Short mmCIF file of N, CA and C in Angstrom, two decimals:
data_model
loop_
_atom_site.label_atom_id
_atom_site.label_comp_id
_atom_site.label_asym_id
_atom_site.label_seq_id
_atom_site.Cartn_x
_atom_site.Cartn_y
_atom_site.Cartn_z
N UNK A 152 -8.59 7.46 32.36
CA UNK A 152 -8.13 6.06 32.38
C UNK A 152 -6.58 6.47 33.51
N UNK A 153 -6.27 5.54 33.74
CA UNK A 153 -5.08 4.81 34.62
C UNK A 153 -4.15 3.79 33.54
N UNK A 154 -2.84 4.03 33.97
CA UNK A 154 -1.86 2.93 33.99
C UNK A 154 -1.83 2.45 34.81
N UNK A 155 -2.00 1.02 34.66
CA UNK A 155 -1.76 -0.39 35.47
C UNK A 155 -0.13 -0.53 35.03
N UNK A 156 0.47 -0.54 35.99
CA UNK A 156 2.46 -1.13 35.87
C UNK A 156 2.49 -2.75 36.94
N UNK A 157 3.15 -3.52 36.28
CA UNK A 157 2.95 -4.89 37.39
C UNK A 157 4.97 -5.21 37.43
N UNK A 158 5.00 -5.69 37.88
CA UNK A 158 6.32 -5.85 38.37
C UNK A 158 6.74 -7.53 38.40
N UNK A 159 7.88 -7.50 37.69
CA UNK A 159 8.01 -9.07 38.11
C UNK A 159 9.65 -9.81 38.92
N UNK A 160 8.64 -10.67 39.43
CA UNK A 160 9.73 -11.30 40.40
C UNK A 160 11.24 -11.97 39.21
N UNK A 161 12.35 -11.71 39.96
CA UNK A 161 13.00 -12.55 39.49
C UNK A 161 13.46 -13.91 39.87
N UNK A 162 13.47 -14.43 39.24
CA UNK A 162 13.65 -15.84 39.79
C UNK A 162 14.83 -16.62 38.97
N UNK A 163 15.83 -16.27 39.93
CA UNK A 163 16.85 -16.83 39.18
C UNK A 163 17.34 -18.68 39.72
N UNK A 164 17.32 -19.34 37.82
CA UNK A 164 17.63 -20.50 37.95
C UNK A 164 19.29 -21.37 38.45
N UNK A 165 19.74 -21.79 39.39
CA UNK A 165 20.92 -22.43 38.66
C UNK A 165 20.69 -23.73 38.61
N UNK A 166 21.32 -24.10 37.90
CA UNK A 166 22.31 -25.39 36.93
C UNK A 166 23.49 -25.84 37.89
N UNK A 167 23.84 -27.07 38.29
CA UNK A 167 25.06 -27.00 39.45
C UNK A 167 25.27 -28.47 38.31
N UNK A 168 26.51 -28.33 38.00
CA UNK A 168 27.52 -28.91 36.87
C UNK A 168 28.68 -29.35 38.52
N UNK A 169 29.09 -30.92 37.71
CA UNK A 169 29.72 -31.32 38.44
C UNK A 169 30.79 -30.89 38.29
N UNK A 170 31.39 -31.07 38.94
CA UNK A 170 33.58 -31.08 38.82
C UNK A 170 34.32 -30.95 37.53
N UNK A 171 33.72 -32.10 36.71
CA UNK A 171 34.24 -32.31 35.73
C UNK A 171 33.46 -31.79 34.03
N UNK A 172 32.90 -31.71 34.93
CA UNK A 172 31.89 -31.38 33.40
C UNK A 172 32.27 -29.34 33.64
N UNK A 173 32.33 -29.08 34.82
CA UNK A 173 32.68 -27.29 35.17
C UNK A 173 34.26 -26.94 34.92
N UNK A 174 34.88 -28.32 34.74
CA UNK A 174 36.47 -28.14 34.71
C UNK A 174 36.37 -27.63 32.88
N UNK A 175 35.71 -28.29 32.08
CA UNK A 175 35.17 -28.69 30.66
C UNK A 175 34.98 -27.11 30.44
N UNK A 176 33.91 -26.78 30.61
CA UNK A 176 32.83 -25.65 30.47
C UNK A 176 33.45 -24.50 30.44
N UNK A 177 34.54 -24.28 31.85
CA UNK A 177 35.58 -23.45 32.27
C UNK A 177 37.33 -23.79 30.60
N UNK A 178 37.59 -24.25 30.48
CA UNK A 178 37.93 -24.75 29.17
C UNK A 178 37.52 -24.16 27.92
N UNK A 179 36.20 -24.88 27.37
CA UNK A 179 36.31 -24.02 26.18
C UNK A 179 36.12 -22.78 26.03
N UNK A 180 35.48 -22.42 27.77
CA UNK A 180 35.67 -20.50 27.35
C UNK A 180 36.75 -20.34 27.05
N UNK A 181 37.51 -20.82 27.92
CA UNK A 181 39.06 -19.71 28.07
C UNK A 181 39.51 -20.60 27.09
N UNK A 182 39.19 -21.92 25.74
CA UNK A 182 39.90 -21.85 24.47
C UNK A 182 38.65 -20.56 23.66
N UNK A 183 37.70 -20.25 23.91
CA UNK A 183 36.49 -19.39 22.92
C UNK A 183 37.42 -17.97 23.53
N UNK A 184 37.73 -17.60 24.57
CA UNK A 184 38.35 -16.64 24.48
C UNK A 184 39.63 -16.21 23.44
N UNK A 185 40.27 -17.07 23.39
CA UNK A 185 41.91 -17.39 23.07
C UNK A 185 41.46 -17.33 21.24
N UNK A 186 40.26 -17.68 20.96
CA UNK A 186 40.24 -18.19 19.96
C UNK A 186 39.59 -16.71 19.29
N UNK A 187 39.00 -16.08 20.10
CA UNK A 187 38.16 -14.65 19.61
C UNK A 187 39.11 -13.97 19.47
N UNK A 188 40.50 -14.03 20.09
CA UNK A 188 41.58 -12.80 19.74
C UNK A 188 42.18 -12.76 18.80
N UNK A 189 42.37 -14.23 18.49
CA UNK A 189 43.24 -14.91 17.41
C UNK A 189 42.70 -14.27 16.10
N UNK A 190 41.51 -14.83 15.96
CA UNK A 190 40.67 -14.23 14.92
C UNK A 190 40.86 -12.50 14.73
N UNK A 191 40.26 -12.07 16.21
CA UNK A 191 40.81 -10.51 16.27
C UNK A 191 41.81 -9.85 15.21
N UNK A 192 43.29 -10.46 15.32
CA UNK A 192 44.64 -10.68 15.75
C UNK A 192 44.54 -10.97 13.86
N UNK A 193 43.93 -12.08 13.11
CA UNK A 193 44.15 -12.26 12.28
C UNK A 193 42.67 -11.56 11.03
N UNK A 194 42.05 -10.59 11.46
CA UNK A 194 41.51 -9.90 10.83
C UNK A 194 42.13 -8.47 10.31
N UNK A 195 43.15 -7.88 11.75
CA UNK A 195 43.76 -7.04 11.31
C UNK A 195 45.05 -7.16 11.12
N UNK A 196 45.67 -8.52 10.77
CA UNK A 196 46.81 -8.77 9.24
C UNK A 196 46.48 -9.11 8.31
N UNK A 197 44.83 -9.38 8.38
CA UNK A 197 44.66 -9.20 6.50
C UNK A 197 44.57 -8.25 6.23
N UNK A 198 43.45 -7.01 6.88
CA UNK A 198 43.43 -5.69 6.91
C UNK A 198 44.76 -4.82 6.59
N UNK A 199 45.67 -5.10 6.90
CA UNK A 199 47.37 -4.46 7.19
C UNK A 199 47.41 -4.95 5.36
N UNK A 200 47.08 -6.20 5.38
CA UNK A 200 47.79 -7.09 4.34
C UNK A 200 47.63 -6.57 2.89
N UNK A 201 46.34 -6.70 3.07
CA UNK A 201 45.14 -6.13 2.01
C UNK A 201 46.25 -4.49 1.79
N UNK A 202 46.21 -3.83 2.59
CA UNK A 202 46.44 -2.42 2.60
C UNK A 202 47.74 -2.40 1.68
N UNK A 203 49.18 -2.86 2.34
CA UNK A 203 50.10 -2.98 2.22
C UNK A 203 49.70 -3.72 0.12
N UNK A 204 49.41 -4.11 -0.22
CA UNK A 204 49.03 -4.76 -1.19
C UNK A 204 48.40 -4.35 -1.94
N UNK A 205 47.63 -3.13 -2.12
CA UNK A 205 47.01 -1.76 -2.80
C UNK A 205 47.70 -1.14 -2.66
N UNK A 206 48.81 -0.59 -1.84
CA UNK A 206 49.84 -0.15 -2.07
C UNK A 206 51.39 -0.41 -3.15
N UNK A 207 51.21 -1.47 -2.94
CA UNK A 207 52.20 -1.79 -3.70
C UNK A 207 51.73 -2.27 -4.98
N UNK A 208 50.47 -2.29 -5.59
CA UNK A 208 49.90 -2.37 -6.81
C UNK A 208 49.77 -0.92 -7.45
N UNK A 209 49.59 0.55 -6.82
CA UNK A 209 49.84 1.74 -6.83
C UNK A 209 51.42 1.77 -7.23
N UNK A 210 52.43 1.59 -6.48
CA UNK A 210 53.77 1.49 -6.95
C UNK A 210 53.72 0.98 -8.58
N UNK A 211 53.43 0.31 -7.92
CA UNK A 211 54.17 -1.07 -9.45
C UNK A 211 53.57 -0.07 -11.20
N UNK A 212 52.47 0.54 -10.63
CA UNK A 212 52.12 1.26 -11.76
C UNK A 212 52.66 2.68 -11.50
N UNK A 213 53.04 3.53 -10.97
CA UNK A 213 53.78 4.37 -10.47
C UNK A 213 54.77 3.88 -11.31
N UNK A 214 55.45 2.42 -11.10
CA UNK A 214 57.28 2.68 -12.08
C UNK A 214 57.19 1.83 -13.48
N UNK A 215 55.91 1.71 -13.50
CA UNK A 215 55.50 1.30 -14.91
C UNK A 215 55.32 2.00 -15.62
N UNK A 216 54.88 3.14 -15.31
CA UNK A 216 54.30 4.83 -16.22
C UNK A 216 56.20 5.49 -16.16
N UNK A 217 56.65 5.63 -15.18
CA UNK A 217 58.07 5.75 -15.19
C UNK A 217 58.95 5.44 -16.43
N UNK A 218 58.77 3.99 -16.76
CA UNK A 218 59.64 3.20 -17.41
C UNK A 218 59.13 3.78 -18.74
N UNK A 219 58.32 4.05 -18.50
CA UNK A 219 57.37 4.36 -20.32
C UNK A 219 57.71 5.51 -20.35
N UNK A 220 57.81 6.45 -19.44
CA UNK A 220 58.78 7.45 -19.97
C UNK A 220 59.81 7.65 -19.89
N UNK A 221 60.80 6.71 -19.55
CA UNK A 221 62.15 6.85 -19.73
C UNK A 221 62.44 6.22 -20.72
N UNK A 222 61.34 5.03 -21.47
CA UNK A 222 61.40 4.57 -22.77
C UNK A 222 61.65 5.90 -23.45
N UNK A 223 60.28 6.66 -23.32
CA UNK A 223 60.16 7.77 -24.98
C UNK A 223 60.91 8.50 -24.68
N UNK A 224 61.81 8.26 -23.69
CA UNK A 224 62.97 9.87 -23.48
C UNK A 224 63.99 9.06 -24.46
N UNK A 225 64.10 8.35 -24.34
CA UNK A 225 65.77 7.14 -24.72
C UNK A 225 65.22 7.22 -26.57
N UNK A 226 63.71 7.04 -26.52
CA UNK A 226 63.27 6.62 -28.20
C UNK A 226 63.71 8.52 -28.69
N UNK A 227 63.32 9.84 -28.42
CA UNK A 227 63.36 10.57 -28.45
C UNK A 227 64.96 11.19 -28.79
N UNK A 228 65.58 10.47 -27.78
CA UNK A 228 67.25 10.71 -27.67
C UNK A 228 67.87 9.97 -29.29
N UNK A 229 67.13 9.26 -28.80
CA UNK A 229 67.99 8.07 -30.50
C UNK A 229 68.13 8.74 -31.56
N UNK A 230 66.34 9.23 -31.99
CA UNK A 230 65.59 10.23 -33.12
C UNK A 230 66.86 11.35 -32.91
N UNK A 231 67.21 12.26 -31.80
CA UNK A 231 67.74 13.12 -31.78
C UNK A 231 69.23 12.99 -32.15
N UNK A 232 70.03 11.71 -32.22
CA UNK A 232 71.53 11.39 -32.46
C UNK A 232 71.57 11.02 -34.35
N UNK A 233 70.32 10.05 -34.55
CA UNK A 233 70.75 10.30 -35.82
C UNK A 233 70.57 11.13 -36.52
N UNK A 234 69.01 12.22 -36.36
CA UNK A 234 69.36 13.39 -36.62
C UNK A 234 70.79 14.28 -36.80
N UNK A 235 71.58 14.20 -36.46
CA UNK A 235 72.73 14.82 -35.87
C UNK A 235 73.41 13.89 -36.48
N UNK A 236 73.32 12.71 -36.78
CA UNK A 236 75.03 12.35 -37.37
C UNK A 236 73.79 12.37 -38.95
N UNK A 237 72.88 12.50 -39.35
CA UNK A 237 72.69 12.63 -41.04
C UNK A 237 73.02 14.42 -41.33
N UNK A 238 72.87 14.87 -40.11
CA UNK A 238 73.43 16.34 -40.45
C UNK A 238 74.82 15.99 -40.33
N UNK A 239 75.70 15.40 -39.43
CA UNK A 239 77.13 15.66 -39.49
C UNK A 239 77.67 14.99 -41.48
N UNK A 240 77.18 13.98 -41.71
CA UNK A 240 77.59 13.43 -42.84
C UNK A 240 77.43 14.41 -44.15
N UNK A 241 75.88 15.50 -44.06
CA UNK A 241 75.43 16.01 -44.96
C UNK A 241 77.17 16.97 -44.87
N UNK A 242 77.22 18.03 -43.88
CA UNK A 242 78.74 18.74 -43.40
C UNK A 242 79.30 18.27 -44.09
N UNK A 243 79.78 17.21 -43.54
CA UNK A 243 81.00 16.52 -44.31
C UNK A 243 81.17 15.87 -46.03
N UNK A 244 80.01 16.04 -46.28
CA UNK A 244 79.88 16.14 -48.23
C UNK A 244 80.28 17.33 -48.12
N UNK A 245 79.53 18.24 -47.71
CA UNK A 245 79.47 20.05 -48.35
C UNK A 245 81.24 20.20 -48.21
N UNK A 246 81.37 20.12 -47.22
CA UNK A 246 83.13 20.36 -46.82
C UNK A 246 84.03 20.47 -48.11
N UNK A 247 83.49 18.87 -48.27
CA UNK A 247 84.47 18.08 -49.35
C UNK A 247 84.31 18.42 -50.68
N UNK A 248 83.03 19.42 -51.35
CA UNK A 248 82.66 20.09 -51.86
C UNK A 248 82.96 20.91 -52.08
N UNK A 249 83.00 21.99 -50.94
CA UNK A 249 83.96 22.98 -50.95
C UNK A 249 84.98 23.14 -51.38
N UNK A 250 85.82 21.94 -50.41
CA UNK A 250 87.45 21.93 -50.34
C UNK A 250 87.48 21.62 -52.26
N UNK A 251 87.21 21.10 -52.63
CA UNK A 251 87.28 20.37 -54.19
C UNK A 251 87.24 22.08 -54.74
N UNK A 252 86.06 22.89 -54.74
CA UNK A 252 85.67 24.22 -55.39
C UNK A 252 87.05 24.84 -54.91
N UNK A 253 87.73 25.20 -53.92
CA UNK A 253 88.81 26.15 -53.86
C UNK A 253 89.98 25.43 -54.74
N UNK A 254 90.25 24.25 -54.19
CA UNK A 254 91.16 24.08 -55.26
C UNK A 254 90.96 23.83 -56.82
N UNK A 255 90.05 23.82 -57.13
CA UNK A 255 89.85 23.72 -58.58
C UNK A 255 89.62 25.66 -59.46
N UNK A 256 89.30 26.57 -58.57
CA UNK A 256 89.41 27.95 -58.42
C UNK A 256 90.99 28.71 -58.38
N UNK A 257 91.13 27.61 -57.32
CA UNK A 257 92.67 28.24 -56.68
C UNK A 257 93.52 27.90 -57.85
N UNK A 258 93.20 26.60 -58.57
CA UNK A 258 93.91 25.95 -59.87
C UNK A 258 93.78 26.98 -61.63
N UNK A 259 92.65 27.72 -61.25
CA UNK A 259 91.88 27.79 -62.08
C UNK A 259 92.71 29.37 -62.42
N UNK A 260 92.77 29.78 -61.33
CA UNK A 260 93.55 31.60 -61.03
C UNK A 260 94.64 31.32 -61.17
N UNK A 261 95.07 30.11 -60.83
CA UNK A 261 96.89 30.13 -61.51
C UNK A 261 97.21 30.27 -62.59
N UNK A 262 96.07 29.27 -63.68
CA UNK A 262 96.35 29.34 -65.09
C UNK A 262 96.10 30.34 -65.46
N UNK A 263 95.33 31.82 -65.01
CA UNK A 263 94.56 32.41 -65.88
C UNK A 263 95.92 33.43 -65.83
N UNK A 264 96.01 33.40 -64.80
CA UNK A 264 97.31 34.20 -64.47
C UNK A 264 98.75 33.60 -65.60
N UNK A 265 98.86 32.43 -65.41
CA UNK A 265 99.60 32.14 -66.60
C UNK A 265 99.85 32.34 -67.74
N UNK A 266 98.33 32.07 -68.16
CA UNK A 266 98.08 32.28 -69.39
C UNK A 266 98.39 34.27 -69.80
N UNK A 267 97.84 34.89 -68.58
CA UNK A 267 98.06 36.16 -68.89
C UNK A 267 99.37 36.63 -69.35
N UNK A 268 100.35 36.23 -68.07
CA UNK A 268 101.93 36.28 -68.48
C UNK A 268 102.57 35.63 -69.81
N UNK A 269 101.67 34.80 -70.09
CA UNK A 269 102.40 34.43 -71.68
C UNK A 269 101.37 35.37 -72.66
N UNK A 270 100.67 35.63 -72.51
CA UNK A 270 100.20 36.59 -73.65
C UNK A 270 100.99 38.10 -73.56
N UNK A 271 101.31 38.33 -72.54
CA UNK A 271 101.91 39.49 -72.12
C UNK A 271 103.47 39.65 -73.29
N UNK A 272 103.63 38.72 -72.87
CA UNK A 272 105.13 38.56 -72.23
C UNK A 272 105.58 38.12 -74.49
#
């Protein structure tokens, strides 16, 4: 078995362009290079903008969670304040009742002392 190889001669084809056409080709190539770079830049900007948008979405979600947590804290504090006000009212009522009892007992004690003094005399 043998391996046969062959070589191919490169033939160069040359195209002759007229000067105005060559200028237009060069102009188009330069314009294409510029548009290609512009497209790459736009893709980078678009990617960065999308990343920023995702970050902002995450921040908004975090801020909403914070607002909800703060609202829960405010509601809890309002509840505690209402409970404290109710307790304060009850204590004031109990204090008034106790003062009235003390006055009645004090008056009853004086009446008993006067009654005992009258009976002794």
